[in-house]
CSV table of C-alpha atoms in Angstrom, one decimal:
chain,number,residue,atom,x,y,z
A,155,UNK,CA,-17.3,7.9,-8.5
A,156,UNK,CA,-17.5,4.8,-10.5
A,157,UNK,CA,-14.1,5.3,-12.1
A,158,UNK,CA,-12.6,6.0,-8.2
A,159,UNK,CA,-14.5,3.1,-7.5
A,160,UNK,CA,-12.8,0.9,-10.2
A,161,UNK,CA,-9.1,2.4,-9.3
A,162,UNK,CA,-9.5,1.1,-5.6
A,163,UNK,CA,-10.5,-2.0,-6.7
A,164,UNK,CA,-8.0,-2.6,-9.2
A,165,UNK,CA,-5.3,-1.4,-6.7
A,166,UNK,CA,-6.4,-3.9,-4.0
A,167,UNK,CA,-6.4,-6.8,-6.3
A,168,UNK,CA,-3.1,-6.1,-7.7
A,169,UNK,CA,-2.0,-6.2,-3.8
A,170,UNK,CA,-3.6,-9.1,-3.3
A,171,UNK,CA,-2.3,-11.2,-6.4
A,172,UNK,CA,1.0,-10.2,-5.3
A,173,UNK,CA,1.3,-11.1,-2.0
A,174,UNK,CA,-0.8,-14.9,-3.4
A,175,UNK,CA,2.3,-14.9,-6.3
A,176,UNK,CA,4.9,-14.3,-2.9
A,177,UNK,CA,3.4,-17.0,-0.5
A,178,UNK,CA,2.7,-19.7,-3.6
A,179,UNK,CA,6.4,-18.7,-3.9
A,180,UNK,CA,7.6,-19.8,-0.5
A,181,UNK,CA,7.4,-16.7,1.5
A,182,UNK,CA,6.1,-17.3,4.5
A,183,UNK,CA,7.2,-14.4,6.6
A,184,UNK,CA,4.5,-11.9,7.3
A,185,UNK,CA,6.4,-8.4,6.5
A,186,UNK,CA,7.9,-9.6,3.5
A,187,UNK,CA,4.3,-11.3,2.3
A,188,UNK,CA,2.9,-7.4,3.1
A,189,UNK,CA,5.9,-5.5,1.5
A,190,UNK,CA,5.2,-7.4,-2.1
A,191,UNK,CA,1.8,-6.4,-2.0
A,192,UNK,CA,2.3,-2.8,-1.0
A,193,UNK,CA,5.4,-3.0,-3.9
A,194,UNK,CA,2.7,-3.9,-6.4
A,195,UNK,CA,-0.7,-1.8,-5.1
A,196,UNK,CA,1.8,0.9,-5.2
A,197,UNK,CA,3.1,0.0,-8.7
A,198,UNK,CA,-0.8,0.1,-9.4
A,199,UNK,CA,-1.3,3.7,-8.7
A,200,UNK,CA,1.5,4.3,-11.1
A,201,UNK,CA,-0.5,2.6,-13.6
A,202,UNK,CA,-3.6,4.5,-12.1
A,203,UNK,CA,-1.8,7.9,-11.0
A,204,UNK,CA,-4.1,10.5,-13.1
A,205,UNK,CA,-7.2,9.7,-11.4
A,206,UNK,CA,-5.2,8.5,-8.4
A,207,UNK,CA,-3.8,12.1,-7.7
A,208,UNK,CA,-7.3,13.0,-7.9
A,209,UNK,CA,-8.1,10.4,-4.9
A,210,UNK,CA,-5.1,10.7,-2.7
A,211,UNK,CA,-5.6,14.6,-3.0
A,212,UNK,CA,-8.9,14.6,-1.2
A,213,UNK,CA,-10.0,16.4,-4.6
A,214,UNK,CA,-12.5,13.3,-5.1
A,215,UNK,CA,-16.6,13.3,-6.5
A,216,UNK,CA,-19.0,13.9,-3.8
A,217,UNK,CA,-19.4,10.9,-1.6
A,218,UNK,CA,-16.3,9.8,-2.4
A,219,UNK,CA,-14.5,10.3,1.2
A,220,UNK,CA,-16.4,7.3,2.7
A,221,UNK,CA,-15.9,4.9,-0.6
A,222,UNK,CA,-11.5,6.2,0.7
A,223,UNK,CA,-12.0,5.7,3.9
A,224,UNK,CA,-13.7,2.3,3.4
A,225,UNK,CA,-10.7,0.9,1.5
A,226,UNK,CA,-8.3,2.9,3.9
A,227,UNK,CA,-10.0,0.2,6.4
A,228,UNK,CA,-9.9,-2.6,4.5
A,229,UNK,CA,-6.1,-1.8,3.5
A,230,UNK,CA,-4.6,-1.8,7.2
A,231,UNK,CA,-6.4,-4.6,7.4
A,232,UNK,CA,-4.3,-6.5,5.7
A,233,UNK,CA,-1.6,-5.6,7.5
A,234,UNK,CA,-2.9,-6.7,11.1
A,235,UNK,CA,-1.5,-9.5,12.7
A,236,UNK,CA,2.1,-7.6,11.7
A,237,UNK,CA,4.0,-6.4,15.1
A,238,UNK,CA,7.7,-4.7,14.9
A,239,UNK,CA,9.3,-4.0,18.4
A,240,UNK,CA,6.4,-3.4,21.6
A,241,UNK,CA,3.8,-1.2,20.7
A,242,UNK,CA,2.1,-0.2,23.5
A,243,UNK,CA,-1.0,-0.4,21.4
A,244,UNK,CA,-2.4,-3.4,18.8
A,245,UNK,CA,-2.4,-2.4,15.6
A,246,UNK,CA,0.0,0.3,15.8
A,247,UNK,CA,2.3,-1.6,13.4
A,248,UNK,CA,-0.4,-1.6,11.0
A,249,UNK,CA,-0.7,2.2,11.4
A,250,UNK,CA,3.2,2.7,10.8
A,251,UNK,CA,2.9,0.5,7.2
A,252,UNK,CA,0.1,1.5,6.2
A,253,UNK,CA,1.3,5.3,6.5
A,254,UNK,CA,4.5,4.5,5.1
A,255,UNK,CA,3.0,3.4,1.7
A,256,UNK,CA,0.2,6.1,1.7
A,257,UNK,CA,3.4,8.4,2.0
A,258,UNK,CA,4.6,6.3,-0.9
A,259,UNK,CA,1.5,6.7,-3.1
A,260,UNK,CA,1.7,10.4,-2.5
A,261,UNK,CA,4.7,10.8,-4.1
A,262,UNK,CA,4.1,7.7,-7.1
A,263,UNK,CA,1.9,10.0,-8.5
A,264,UNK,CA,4.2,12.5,-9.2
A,265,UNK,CA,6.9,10.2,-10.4
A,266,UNK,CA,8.1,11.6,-13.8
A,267,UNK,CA,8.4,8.1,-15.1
A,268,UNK,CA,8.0,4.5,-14.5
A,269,UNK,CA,11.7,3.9,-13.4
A,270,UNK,CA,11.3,6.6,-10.6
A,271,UNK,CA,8.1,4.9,-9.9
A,272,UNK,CA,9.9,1.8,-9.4
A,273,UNK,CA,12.4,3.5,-7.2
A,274,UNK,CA,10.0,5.2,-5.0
A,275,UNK,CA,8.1,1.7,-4.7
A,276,UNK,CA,11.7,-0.1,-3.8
A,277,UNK,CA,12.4,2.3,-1.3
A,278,UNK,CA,8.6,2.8,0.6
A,279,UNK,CA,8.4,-1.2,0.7
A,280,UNK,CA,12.6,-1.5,1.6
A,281,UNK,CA,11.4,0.6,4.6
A,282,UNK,CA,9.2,-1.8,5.7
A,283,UNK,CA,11.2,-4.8,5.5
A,284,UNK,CA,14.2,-2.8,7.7
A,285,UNK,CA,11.5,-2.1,10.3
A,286,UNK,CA,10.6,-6.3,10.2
A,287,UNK,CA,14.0,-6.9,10.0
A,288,UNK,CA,15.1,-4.6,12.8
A,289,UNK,CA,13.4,-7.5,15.4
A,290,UNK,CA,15.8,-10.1,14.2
């Protein structure tokens, strides 16, 4: 539990640094700001992927489905406030992204090598950004 523990924690603050390194950068818009901290908490579970399988394949220690759910929350938290199009509902763009790079993660810890990691990482957070960009 405690190593689970460390992995989501580890994964959130790479997130967070990015997405700090984006806006100290200049980038002020809010799905761009988002996509480089998905890019790098994906990136993350690369770096994390043996005991992240574990976590994202519900295969985790006793107890550990609320600690997942817990960051689950806290993760689509960051992305509220971020709206693409009229959802008939609030938040609902925060469901979409936050989806998108759980899909992402899922298949990052399969990757067969950093490159492909890399790849899948581009394409999940490219996703995002053509959603954003869609609006414009």
């Amino acid at each position: 539990m405690v190593l689970a523990s460390e992995a989501l924690n580890r994964n959130a603050n790479a997130s967070k640094k990015a997405t700090e390194r984006a806006r100290a950068a200049g980038e002020t818009r809010p799905a761009a700001l988002y996509a480089a901290g998905a890019k790098a908490y994906l990136m993350d579970i690369w770096k994390t992927r043996e005991i992240s399988r574990v976590m994202l394949g519900d295969d985790g220690p006793p107890g550990y489905a609320n600690v997942y759910r817990e960051a689950g929350v806290k993760f689509m938290h960051g992305a509220r406030g971020l709206t693409f199009g009229n959802p008939p509902l609030p938040n609902l763009t925060a469901c979409a992204v936050t989806a998108l790079v759980h899909a992402g993660a899922l298949q990052i810890v399969e990757a067969d090598g950093r490159g492909t990691a890399t790849k899948i990482a581009d394409y999940f957070t490219d996703l995002i950004l053509r959603l954003a960009n869609s609006e414009e």
